[in-house]
mmCIF file of C-alpha atoms and ligand atoms in Angstrom:
data_model
loop_
_atom_site.group_PDB
_atom_site.id
_atom_site.type_symbol
_atom_site.label_atom_id
_atom_site.label_comp_id
_atom_site.label_asym_id
_atom_site.label_seq_id
_atom_site.Cartn_x
_atom_site.Cartn_y
_atom_site.Cartn_z
ATOM 1 C CA MET A 1 117.798 131.168 122.707
ATOM 2 C CA GLU A 2 119.077 127.764 123.701
ATOM 3 C CA LYS A 3 120.352 125.560 120.940
ATOM 4 C CA LEU A 4 119.621 122.032 121.990
ATOM 5 C CA LYS A 5 119.876 119.715 119.044
ATOM 6 C CA ILE A 6 116.938 117.516 118.290
ATOM 7 C CA LEU A 7 116.969 114.494 116.059
ATOM 8 C CA ILE A 8 113.691 113.900 114.295
ATOM 9 C CA THR A 9 113.142 110.505 112.731
ATOM 10 C CA TRP A 10 111.175 110.415 109.490
ATOM 11 C CA TRP A 11 110.416 114.040 109.494
ATOM 12 C CA LEU A 12 109.613 114.391 105.820
ATOM 13 C CA GLY A 13 106.342 112.581 106.380
ATOM 14 C CA TYR A 14 102.993 114.138 107.266
ATOM 15 C CA ILE A 15 102.722 115.076 110.945
ATOM 16 C CA TRP A 16 106.468 114.918 111.261
ATOM 17 C CA SER A 17 107.141 117.619 108.644
ATOM 18 C CA HIS A 18 104.594 119.923 110.258
ATOM 19 C CA THR A 19 106.241 119.331 113.636
ATOM 20 C CA ALA A 20 109.713 120.052 112.287
ATOM 21 C CA VAL A 21 108.488 123.409 110.986
ATOM 22 C CA GLU A 22 107.110 124.326 114.413
ATOM 23 C CA PHE A 23 110.441 123.480 116.065
ATOM 24 C CA ILE A 24 112.554 125.321 113.522
ATOM 25 C CA GLN A 25 110.288 128.363 113.733
ATOM 26 C CA ALA A 26 110.673 128.266 117.516
ATOM 27 C CA TRP A 27 114.469 128.461 116.849
ATOM 28 C CA TYR A 28 115.449 124.957 117.785
ATOM 29 C CA ASP A 29 118.192 123.228 115.858
ATOM 30 C CA VAL A 30 116.894 120.080 114.261
ATOM 31 C CA ILE A 31 118.637 117.263 112.484
ATOM 32 C CA ILE A 32 116.497 114.975 110.495
ATOM 33 C CA VAL A 33 116.726 111.437 109.316
ATOM 34 C CA ASP A 34 114.408 109.869 106.776
ATOM 35 C CA ASN A 35 114.855 106.978 104.363
ATOM 36 C CA LEU A 36 112.417 108.543 101.848
ATOM 37 C CA SER A 37 110.488 105.273 101.637
ATOM 38 C CA ASN A 38 107.208 107.136 101.960
ATOM 39 C CA SER A 39 108.143 110.779 101.456
ATOM 40 C CA HIS A 40 109.714 113.086 98.910
ATOM 41 C CA MET A 41 112.838 115.250 98.853
ATOM 42 C CA TRP A 42 110.811 118.243 97.698
ATOM 43 C CA VAL A 43 109.241 118.358 101.171
ATOM 44 C CA LEU A 44 112.676 119.380 102.458
ATOM 45 C CA ASP A 45 112.976 122.092 99.800
ATOM 46 C CA ASN A 46 109.530 123.408 100.695
ATOM 47 C CA ILE A 47 110.328 123.453 104.390
ATOM 48 C CA LYS A 48 113.484 125.434 103.661
ATOM 49 C CA LYS A 49 111.334 127.950 101.769
ATOM 50 C CA LEU A 50 109.075 128.188 104.786
ATOM 51 C CA VAL A 51 111.678 128.582 107.518
ATOM 52 C CA TRP A 52 114.594 130.178 105.652
ATOM 53 C CA LYS A 53 117.166 128.092 107.440
ATOM 54 C CA LYS A 54 119.779 125.491 106.616
ATOM 55 C CA ILE A 55 118.641 122.083 107.717
ATOM 56 C CA LYS A 56 120.838 119.106 108.339
ATOM 57 C CA PHE A 57 119.325 116.082 106.648
ATOM 58 C CA TYR A 58 120.449 112.454 106.587
ATOM 59 C CA GLU A 59 118.962 110.085 104.065
ATOM 60 C CA ASN A 60 119.347 107.065 106.259
ATOM 61 C CA ASP A 61 117.472 104.063 107.400
ATOM 62 C CA ILE A 62 117.123 103.931 111.154
ATOM 63 C CA ARG A 63 116.761 100.181 110.825
ATOM 64 C CA ASN A 64 120.509 100.156 110.241
ATOM 65 C CA TYR A 65 122.186 100.513 113.643
ATOM 66 C CA ASN A 66 125.525 101.675 112.254
ATOM 67 C CA ALA A 67 123.993 104.258 109.950
ATOM 68 C CA LEU A 68 122.055 105.678 112.867
ATOM 69 C CA GLU A 69 125.079 105.597 115.122
ATOM 70 C CA LYS A 70 127.021 107.622 112.557
ATOM 71 C CA ILE A 71 124.524 110.453 113.048
ATOM 72 C CA PHE A 72 124.952 110.406 116.810
ATOM 73 C CA ILE A 73 128.758 110.346 116.454
ATOM 74 C CA GLU A 74 128.799 113.192 113.943
ATOM 75 C CA ASN A 75 126.440 115.257 116.103
ATOM 76 C CA PRO A 76 127.537 114.793 119.707
ATOM 77 C CA ASP A 77 125.363 117.725 120.797
ATOM 78 C CA ILE A 78 122.089 115.899 120.043
ATOM 79 C CA ASP A 79 120.223 115.924 123.301
ATOM 80 C CA TRP A 80 116.683 115.062 122.295
ATOM 81 C CA VAL A 81 114.849 112.776 119.936
ATOM 82 C CA ILE A 82 111.382 113.072 118.496
ATOM 83 C CA HIS A 83 110.506 109.666 117.173
ATOM 84 C CA PHE A 84 107.920 109.346 114.430
ATOM 85 C CA ALA A 85 109.388 106.674 112.192
ATOM 86 C CA ALA A 86 106.740 104.014 111.844
ATOM 87 C CA LYS A 87 104.563 102.402 109.277
ATOM 88 C CA LYS A 88 101.051 103.686 109.906
ATOM 89 C CA ALA A 89 98.443 102.304 107.521
ATOM 90 C CA VAL A 90 96.008 100.339 109.642
ATOM 91 C CA TRP A 91 94.678 98.294 106.682
ATOM 92 C CA GLU A 92 98.207 97.310 105.674
ATOM 93 C CA SER A 93 99.028 96.242 109.217
ATOM 94 C CA CYS A 94 96.017 93.899 109.176
ATOM 95 C CA GLN A 95 97.115 92.470 105.839
ATOM 96 C CA ASP A 96 100.725 91.995 106.899
ATOM 97 C CA PRO A 97 101.073 92.103 110.699
ATOM 98 C CA PHE A 98 104.650 90.819 110.584
ATOM 99 C CA LEU A 99 105.719 93.811 108.493
ATOM 100 C CA TYR A 100 104.498 96.121 111.239
ATOM 101 C CA TYR A 101 106.041 94.203 114.115
ATOM 102 C CA GLU A 102 109.305 93.853 112.227
ATOM 103 C CA ASN A 103 109.525 97.501 111.175
ATOM 104 C CA ASN A 104 107.980 99.576 113.903
ATOM 105 C CA ILE A 105 109.415 97.702 116.835
ATOM 106 C CA SER A 106 112.868 96.949 115.464
ATOM 107 C CA TRP A 107 113.343 100.564 114.299
ATOM 108 C CA THR A 108 112.454 101.803 117.760
ATOM 109 C CA ILE A 109 114.730 99.316 119.502
ATOM 110 C CA ASN A 110 117.580 100.383 117.245
ATOM 111 C CA LEU A 111 116.949 104.011 118.047
ATOM 112 C CA ILE A 112 116.628 103.471 121.792
ATOM 113 C CA GLU A 113 119.769 101.346 121.890
ATOM 114 C CA ASN A 114 121.678 104.083 120.105
ATOM 115 C CA MET A 115 120.266 106.710 122.450
ATOM 116 C CA LEU A 116 121.283 104.644 125.445
ATOM 117 C CA ASN A 117 124.802 104.114 124.130
ATOM 118 C CA HIS A 118 125.182 107.853 123.554
ATOM 119 C CA ASN A 119 123.583 108.835 126.840
ATOM 120 C CA ILE A 120 120.637 110.639 125.226
ATOM 121 C CA LYS A 121 117.579 110.151 127.361
ATOM 122 C CA ASN A 122 114.931 112.655 126.268
ATOM 123 C CA ILE A 123 112.300 111.466 123.826
ATOM 124 C CA VAL A 124 108.898 112.547 122.541
ATOM 125 C CA PHE A 125 107.095 109.637 120.926
ATOM 126 C CA SER A 126 104.190 109.688 118.528
ATOM 127 C CA SER A 127 101.492 107.238 119.507
ATOM 128 C CA THR A 128 97.834 106.885 118.630
ATOM 129 C CA ALA A 129 94.262 106.828 119.879
ATOM 130 C CA VAL A 130 94.096 103.296 118.553
ATOM 131 C CA VAL A 131 95.774 102.051 121.760
ATOM 132 C CA TYR A 132 92.521 102.451 123.735
ATOM 133 C CA ASP A 133 90.153 99.551 124.305
ATOM 134 C CA ALA A 134 87.540 101.296 122.154
ATOM 135 C CA LEU A 135 85.347 98.204 121.826
ATOM 136 C CA LYS A 136 84.659 98.248 125.571
ATOM 137 C CA LEU A 137 85.265 101.774 126.861
ATOM 138 C CA ILE A 138 82.714 104.562 126.972
ATOM 139 C CA PRO A 139 84.070 107.642 125.175
ATOM 140 C CA PRO A 140 85.614 110.151 125.586
ATOM 141 C CA PHE A 141 88.796 108.276 126.487
ATOM 142 C CA SER A 142 91.104 109.471 129.232
ATOM 143 C CA GLU A 143 94.778 108.638 129.425
ATOM 144 C CA ASN A 144 94.377 106.086 132.204
ATOM 145 C CA ASP A 145 91.525 104.208 130.532
ATOM 146 C CA ARG A 146 92.062 100.589 129.626
ATOM 147 C CA LEU A 147 94.340 99.880 126.679
ATOM 148 C CA ASN A 148 93.762 97.254 124.031
ATOM 149 C CA THR A 149 93.973 97.282 120.255
ATOM 150 C CA THR A 150 92.007 96.103 117.237
ATOM 151 C CA ASN A 151 94.871 96.030 114.752
ATOM 152 C CA PRO A 152 98.622 95.298 114.523
ATOM 153 C CA TYR A 153 99.488 98.961 113.884
ATOM 154 C CA GLY A 154 97.950 99.890 117.243
ATOM 155 C CA THR A 155 99.590 96.932 118.951
ATOM 156 C CA THR A 156 103.050 97.957 117.767
ATOM 157 C CA LYS A 157 102.457 101.507 119.037
ATOM 158 C CA LEU A 158 101.303 100.172 122.391
ATOM 159 C CA THR A 159 104.338 97.892 122.585
ATOM 160 C CA MET A 160 106.588 100.898 121.970
ATOM 161 C CA GLU A 161 104.799 102.816 124.715
ATOM 162 C CA TYR A 162 105.604 99.941 127.096
ATOM 163 C CA LEU A 163 109.194 99.875 125.880
ATOM 164 C CA LEU A 164 109.562 103.566 126.688
ATOM 165 C CA LYS A 165 107.961 103.054 130.071
ATOM 166 C CA ASP A 166 110.616 100.448 130.842
ATOM 167 C CA MET A 167 113.354 102.734 129.548
ATOM 168 C CA SER A 168 112.099 105.486 131.845
ATOM 169 C CA THR A 169 111.690 103.308 134.898
ATOM 170 C CA HIS A 170 114.920 101.369 134.576
ATOM 171 C CA LYS A 171 117.208 103.545 132.458
ATOM 172 C CA ASN A 172 116.180 107.041 133.550
ATOM 173 C CA PHE A 173 114.691 108.117 130.226
ATOM 174 C CA ASN A 174 112.427 111.163 130.109
ATOM 175 C CA SER A 175 109.668 110.040 127.753
ATOM 176 C CA VAL A 176 106.514 111.840 126.707
ATOM 177 C CA ILE A 177 103.984 109.963 124.625
ATOM 178 C CA LEU A 178 101.435 111.799 122.476
ATOM 179 C CA ARG A 179 98.368 109.823 121.470
ATOM 180 C CA TYR A 180 97.000 111.480 118.350
ATOM 181 C CA PHE A 181 93.351 111.135 117.453
ATOM 182 C CA ASN A 182 92.533 111.908 113.797
ATOM 183 C CA PRO A 183 94.844 114.586 112.339
ATOM 184 C CA ILE A 184 93.552 116.271 109.200
ATOM 185 C CA TRP A 185 94.662 118.762 106.598
ATOM 186 C CA ALA A 186 97.770 120.774 106.092
ATOM 187 C CA HIS A 187 99.989 123.753 106.804
ATOM 188 C CA GLU A 188 98.371 127.099 105.973
ATOM 189 C CA SER A 189 101.379 128.068 103.792
ATOM 190 C CA GLY A 190 100.303 125.379 101.359
ATOM 191 C CA LEU A 191 103.924 124.196 101.215
ATOM 192 C CA ILE A 192 103.577 120.932 103.135
ATOM 193 C CA TRP A 193 100.766 118.429 103.344
ATOM 194 C CA GLU A 194 100.164 114.726 103.503
ATOM 195 C CA ASN A 195 101.740 113.421 100.352
ATOM 196 C CA PRO A 196 102.772 109.820 100.772
ATOM 197 C CA LYS A 197 103.909 107.672 97.892
ATOM 198 C CA TRP A 198 100.542 105.939 97.925
ATOM 199 C CA ILE A 199 97.016 107.264 98.424
ATOM 200 C CA PRO A 200 96.043 107.238 102.082
ATOM 201 C CA SER A 201 92.946 105.290 103.061
ATOM 202 C CA ASN A 202 91.696 107.943 105.462
ATOM 203 C CA LEU A 203 88.267 109.490 105.265
ATOM 204 C CA VAL A 204 89.005 113.177 104.723
ATOM 205 C CA PRO A 205 91.320 112.854 101.687
ATOM 206 C CA PHE A 206 88.696 110.607 100.122
ATOM 207 C CA ILE A 207 85.839 113.029 100.753
ATOM 208 C CA TYR A 208 87.749 115.753 98.947
ATOM 209 C CA LYS A 209 88.595 113.487 96.050
ATOM 210 C CA VAL A 210 84.876 112.886 95.588
ATOM 211 C CA ALA A 211 84.150 116.614 95.886
ATOM 212 C CA ASN A 212 86.732 117.147 93.107
ATOM 213 C CA GLN A 213 85.114 114.445 91.014
ATOM 214 C CA GLU A 214 88.349 112.424 90.958
ATOM 215 C CA ILE A 215 86.406 109.568 92.531
ATOM 216 C CA GLU A 216 82.738 108.993 91.727
ATOM 217 C CA LYS A 217 81.467 108.059 95.192
ATOM 218 C CA LEU A 218 82.636 107.899 98.749
ATOM 219 C CA GLN A 219 82.263 104.512 100.361
ATOM 220 C CA ILE A 220 80.889 104.888 103.855
ATOM 221 C CA ARG A 221 82.475 101.976 105.626
ATOM 222 C CA TRP A 222 79.353 100.803 107.364
ATOM 223 C CA ASP A 223 76.300 102.568 108.727
ATOM 224 C CA ASP A 224 75.142 100.359 111.546
ATOM 225 C CA TYR A 225 77.492 101.427 114.303
ATOM 226 C CA ASN A 226 76.166 102.399 117.682
ATOM 227 C CA THR A 227 76.208 106.136 116.903
ATOM 228 C CA GLU A 228 73.657 108.849 116.191
ATOM 229 C CA ASP A 229 73.435 108.205 112.443
ATOM 230 C CA GLY A 230 75.039 104.764 112.379
ATOM 231 C CA THR A 231 78.372 105.889 110.900
ATOM 232 C CA GLY A 232 81.698 105.904 112.760
ATOM 233 C CA VAL A 233 82.571 108.827 115.021
ATOM 234 C CA ARG A 234 86.115 110.227 115.171
ATOM 235 C CA ASP A 235 87.846 113.149 116.856
ATOM 236 C CA TYR A 236 89.313 115.133 113.930
ATOM 237 C CA ILE A 237 92.034 117.645 114.767
ATOM 238 C CA HIS A 238 94.017 120.063 112.589
ATOM 239 C CA VAL A 239 97.519 118.700 111.910
ATOM 240 C CA VAL A 240 99.143 121.986 112.964
ATOM 241 C CA ASP A 241 97.465 121.679 116.371
ATOM 242 C CA VAL A 242 98.981 118.205 116.609
ATOM 243 C CA ALA A 243 102.403 119.486 115.529
ATOM 244 C CA GLN A 244 102.356 122.280 118.118
ATOM 245 C CA ALA A 245 101.578 119.802 120.886
ATOM 246 C CA HIS A 246 105.122 118.445 120.417
ATOM 247 C CA LEU A 247 106.558 121.793 121.480
ATOM 248 C CA SER A 248 104.552 121.533 124.686
ATOM 249 C CA ALA A 249 105.679 117.940 125.241
ATOM 250 C CA TYR A 250 109.254 119.081 124.842
ATOM 251 C CA ASP A 251 108.702 121.933 127.338
ATOM 252 C CA HIS A 252 107.164 119.443 129.748
ATOM 253 C CA ILE A 253 110.380 117.395 129.762
ATOM 254 C CA LYS A 254 112.513 120.536 130.036
ATOM 255 C CA GLN A 255 110.556 121.712 133.065
ATOM 256 C CA TYR A 256 110.854 118.306 134.641
ATOM 257 C CA ILE A 257 114.639 118.292 134.168
ATOM 258 C CA LYS A 258 114.814 121.754 135.700
ATOM 259 C CA SER A 259 112.778 120.679 138.713
ATOM 260 C CA GLN A 260 115.117 117.725 139.192
ATOM 261 C CA GLU A 261 118.168 119.978 139.082
ATOM 262 C CA VAL A 262 116.663 121.941 141.927
ATOM 263 C CA ALA A 263 115.980 118.702 143.772
ATOM 264 C CA GLU A 264 119.600 117.720 143.044
ATOM 265 C CA GLU A 265 118.667 114.278 141.919
ATOM 266 C CA GLN A 266 118.021 112.938 138.458
ATOM 267 C CA LYS A 267 115.039 110.669 138.215
ATOM 268 C CA TRP A 268 112.923 109.889 135.193
ATOM 269 C CA LEU A 269 109.744 111.021 133.541
ATOM 270 C CA TYR A 270 107.144 108.924 131.780
ATOM 271 C CA ASP A 271 104.023 110.799 130.802
ATOM 272 C CA TYR A 272 101.358 110.459 128.131
ATOM 273 C CA PHE A 273 98.707 112.740 126.662
ATOM 274 C CA ASN A 274 95.714 112.608 124.382
ATOM 275 C CA ILE A 275 95.952 115.016 121.479
ATOM 276 C CA GLY A 276 92.349 115.525 120.474
ATOM 277 C CA THR A 277 89.472 117.949 120.869
ATOM 278 C CA TRP A 278 86.552 116.466 122.924
ATOM 279 C CA ASN A 279 84.451 116.621 119.738
ATOM 280 C CA GLY A 280 83.404 113.679 117.678
ATOM 281 C CA LYS A 281 81.943 113.844 114.183
ATOM 282 C CA THR A 282 80.239 111.044 112.280
ATOM 283 C CA VAL A 283 81.216 110.210 108.719
ATOM 284 C CA LYS A 284 77.943 111.717 107.522
ATOM 285 C CA GLU A 285 78.593 114.930 109.482
ATOM 286 C CA MET A 286 82.020 115.171 107.864
ATOM 287 C CA ILE A 287 80.445 114.738 104.433
ATOM 288 C CA GLU A 288 77.965 117.492 105.246
ATOM 289 C CA ILE A 289 80.691 119.895 106.394
ATOM 290 C CA ALA A 290 82.798 119.160 103.310
ATOM 291 C CA SER A 291 79.785 119.655 101.093
ATOM 292 C CA LYS A 292 79.057 123.033 102.690
ATOM 293 C CA VAL A 293 82.676 124.153 102.533
ATOM 294 C CA THR A 294 83.259 123.092 98.919
ATOM 295 C CA GLU A 295 79.709 123.843 97.731
ATOM 296 C CA LYS A 296 79.776 120.466 95.981
ATOM 297 C CA ASP A 297 77.687 117.336 96.203
ATOM 298 C CA ILE A 298 79.432 114.389 97.769
ATOM 299 C CA PRO A 299 77.704 111.211 96.634
ATOM 300 C CA TYR A 300 78.235 108.099 98.740
ATOM 301 C CA GLU A 301 77.238 104.482 99.095
ATOM 302 C CA VAL A 302 77.388 102.172 102.075
ATOM 303 C CA ALA A 303 80.152 99.580 101.821
ATOM 304 C CA PRO A 304 81.176 96.701 104.118
ATOM 305 C CA ARG A 305 82.788 97.588 107.430
ATOM 306 C CA ARG A 306 86.532 97.428 107.840
ATOM 307 C CA SER A 307 87.603 94.665 110.222
ATOM 308 C CA TRP A 308 89.541 96.995 112.549
ATOM 309 C CA ASP A 309 86.979 99.813 112.810
ATOM 310 C CA VAL A 310 85.253 100.761 116.063
ATOM 311 C CA ASP A 311 82.116 102.844 116.686
ATOM 312 C CA VAL A 312 83.619 105.857 118.399
ATOM 313 C CA LEU A 313 87.064 107.327 119.135
ATOM 314 C CA ILE A 314 86.915 110.618 121.046
ATOM 315 C CA ALA A 315 89.583 112.142 123.281
ATOM 316 C CA ASN A 316 89.243 113.611 126.700
ATOM 317 C CA PRO A 317 92.069 116.139 126.199
ATOM 318 C CA LEU A 318 91.857 117.714 129.671
ATOM 319 C CA LYS A 319 95.261 116.468 130.794
ATOM 320 C CA ALA A 320 96.993 118.162 127.837
ATOM 321 C CA LYS A 321 95.172 121.369 128.719
ATOM 322 C CA GLN A 322 96.043 121.216 132.416
ATOM 323 C CA VAL A 323 99.592 119.910 132.265
ATOM 324 C CA LEU A 324 100.866 121.002 128.847
ATOM 325 C CA ASN A 325 98.770 124.146 128.662
ATOM 326 C CA ARG A 326 97.845 123.062 125.165
ATOM 327 C CA GLU A 327 94.423 123.267 123.501
ATOM 328 C CA PRO A 328 93.568 122.931 119.806
ATOM 329 C CA GLN A 329 93.197 126.311 118.134
ATOM 330 C CA LYS A 330 91.168 125.299 115.082
ATOM 331 C CA THR A 331 87.716 123.755 114.701
ATOM 332 C CA VAL A 332 86.932 120.934 112.300
ATOM 333 C CA PHE A 333 85.050 123.408 110.121
ATOM 334 C CA GLN A 334 88.124 125.655 109.879
ATOM 335 C CA ALA A 335 90.305 122.645 109.140
ATOM 336 C CA MET A 336 87.972 121.641 106.322
ATOM 337 C CA GLU A 337 88.058 125.221 104.966
ATOM 338 C CA ASP A 338 91.862 125.113 105.057
ATOM 339 C CA GLY A 339 91.598 121.861 103.126
ATOM 340 C CA ARG A 340 89.439 123.468 100.452
ATOM 341 C CA ASN A 341 91.820 126.454 100.098
ATOM 342 C CA PHE A 342 94.714 124.091 99.984
ATOM 343 C CA ILE A 343 93.242 122.007 97.192
ATOM 344 C CA ASN A 344 92.332 125.067 95.161
ATOM 345 C CA LYS A 345 95.905 126.279 95.460
ATOM 346 C CA HIS A 346 97.397 122.926 94.480
ATOM 347 C CA LYS A 347 95.014 121.473 91.960
ATOM 348 C CA GLU A 348 97.697 120.704 89.384
ATOM 349 C CA THR A 349 100.222 119.183 91.783
ATOM 350 C CA LEU A 350 97.569 117.039 93.403
ATOM 351 C CA GLU A 351 96.422 115.775 90.033
ATOM 352 C CA ASP A 352 99.975 114.429 89.550
ATOM 353 C CA SER A 353 99.909 112.483 92.791
ATOM 354 C CA PRO A 354 99.536 108.685 92.796
ATOM 355 C CA GLN A 355 96.114 107.386 91.860
ATOM 356 C CA ASN A 356 96.174 103.858 93.223
ATOM 357 C CA ILE A 357 93.650 103.538 95.965
ATOM 358 C CA THR A 358 94.440 101.404 98.952
ATOM 359 C CA LYS A 359 91.955 99.447 101.064
HETATM 360 C C1 WQD B 1 87.629 107.549 109.938
HETATM 361 C C2 WQD B 1 86.165 107.111 109.830
HETATM 362 C C3 WQD B 1 85.883 104.904 108.924
HETATM 363 C C4 WQD B 1 87.420 105.850 104.915
HETATM 364 C C5 WQD B 1 93.085 106.821 111.877
HETATM 365 C C6 WQD B 1 94.483 106.588 111.398
HETATM 366 C C7 WQD B 1 95.306 105.918 112.408
HETATM 367 C C8 WQD B 1 95.173 106.542 113.817
HETATM 368 C C9 WQD B 1 93.778 106.755 114.199
HETATM 369 C C10 WQD B 1 96.963 108.101 114.385
HETATM 370 C C11 WQD B 1 85.948 105.657 110.255
HETATM 371 C C12 WQD B 1 85.288 105.940 107.993
HETATM 372 C C13 WQD B 1 87.016 105.903 106.244
HETATM 373 C C14 WQD B 1 86.422 105.683 103.911
HETATM 374 C C15 WQD B 1 84.730 105.694 105.617
HETATM 375 N N1 WQD B 1 95.766 107.848 113.943
HETATM 376 N N2 WQD B 1 85.699 105.834 106.585
HETATM 377 N N3 WQD B 1 85.114 105.617 104.289
HETATM 378 O O1 WQD B 1 90.394 104.479 111.070
HETATM 379 O O2 WQD B 1 89.976 106.371 112.676
HETATM 380 O O3 WQD B 1 92.310 105.686 111.870
HETATM 381 O O4 WQD B 1 93.103 107.393 113.184
HETATM 382 O O5 WQD B 1 97.789 107.306 114.663
HETATM 383 O O6 WQD B 1 96.615 105.990 111.971
HETATM 384 O O7 WQD B 1 94.467 105.862 110.174
HETATM 385 O O8 WQD B 1 90.694 106.949 110.356
HETATM 386 O O9 WQD B 1 90.138 108.297 108.379
HETATM 387 O O10 WQD B 1 90.515 105.815 108.110
HETATM 388 O O11 WQD B 1 88.450 106.617 109.266
HETATM 389 O O12 WQD B 1 83.535 105.631 105.890
HETATM 390 O O13 WQD B 1 86.720 105.607 102.715
HETATM 391 O O14 WQD B 1 85.778 107.181 108.442
HETATM 392 O O15 WQD B 1 85.090 103.747 108.961
HETATM 393 O O16 WQD B 1 84.678 105.613 110.884
HETATM 394 P P1 WQD B 1 90.737 105.815 111.522
HETATM 395 P P2 WQD B 1 89.986 106.932 108.941
#
């Protein structure tokens, strides 16, 4: 098995930790860098339990050019980067746009500059469905649909997509962008899950907190959208399906490099894929599924809409199927069942997690 070294930025976070597990289990060598600003060291211990392998970890801030460079110097065999490091709370980005521009873009520039200086040109980048012009487009969205954003988080992701496009076109990078729709739930081992240092503002964690009677009522953030029951529609996808898509993205670049070797010329690759399911669910449908799965009532009230929300976000994931040979393996119902099992297994730990609710 080949032993290409992959640097993963911020891998102790949610999707990133699930992705690292997939790579390690597929026998790749990964090196990870995380500043622990929104993750915990025990995630690393749990991953070690899961994969039974030594893992090279740097507690470093990729915002610091020299600290990042040290990793590239100490590990000259790094040949690939999977770049997740980014702030990702949409509400926070609306409250403090500068924070998002400053962090997400400068971290990426630092990384890319280091990659360039060390002649590392293969990158898989985590982007988002939020880059689509959802206020104007008719769903489901295809990769070449018009792009536009409703919030600074999305704008920084889109800017980074453009940056990578330029790096591919002018500096021969091989870049694959994955636009995630709405990842939910956790690894079936129960060893890793979304556990940031603050409570996420996303729908599914909230629904389960209400089912567990930790929160009295769910707030449905508006019920007059242009959808079947008036509540927002999203394309929810199991986080492990999202994580596995990175393996396919990596293979896509590998195959491209191979084809170029045959052609005896090195060009560049810039490609981008939706990681979603074709299926949209309204907030009320999600409540109904959760209620069925947990056999609990989930009381709710209608609250004001969030300024960045759109009616519908659904992926057309055909390109990922055709080019990456990748299709989600789990349904939303199965994901919600996994969530229930997960919570039952971790009741005590979850009760210790932070209680401050964000926007
Ligand atoms: C889903 C639906 C809300 C909370 C997410 C990520 C973002 C990006 C895209 C990857 C909406 C409604 C929510 C609540 C509610 N993903 N809702 N009550 O906004 O689609 O964005 O996906 O990059 O990072 O955050 O996800 O889970 O916040 O909302 O009614 O308490 O649930 O209005 O219709 P969203 P979400």
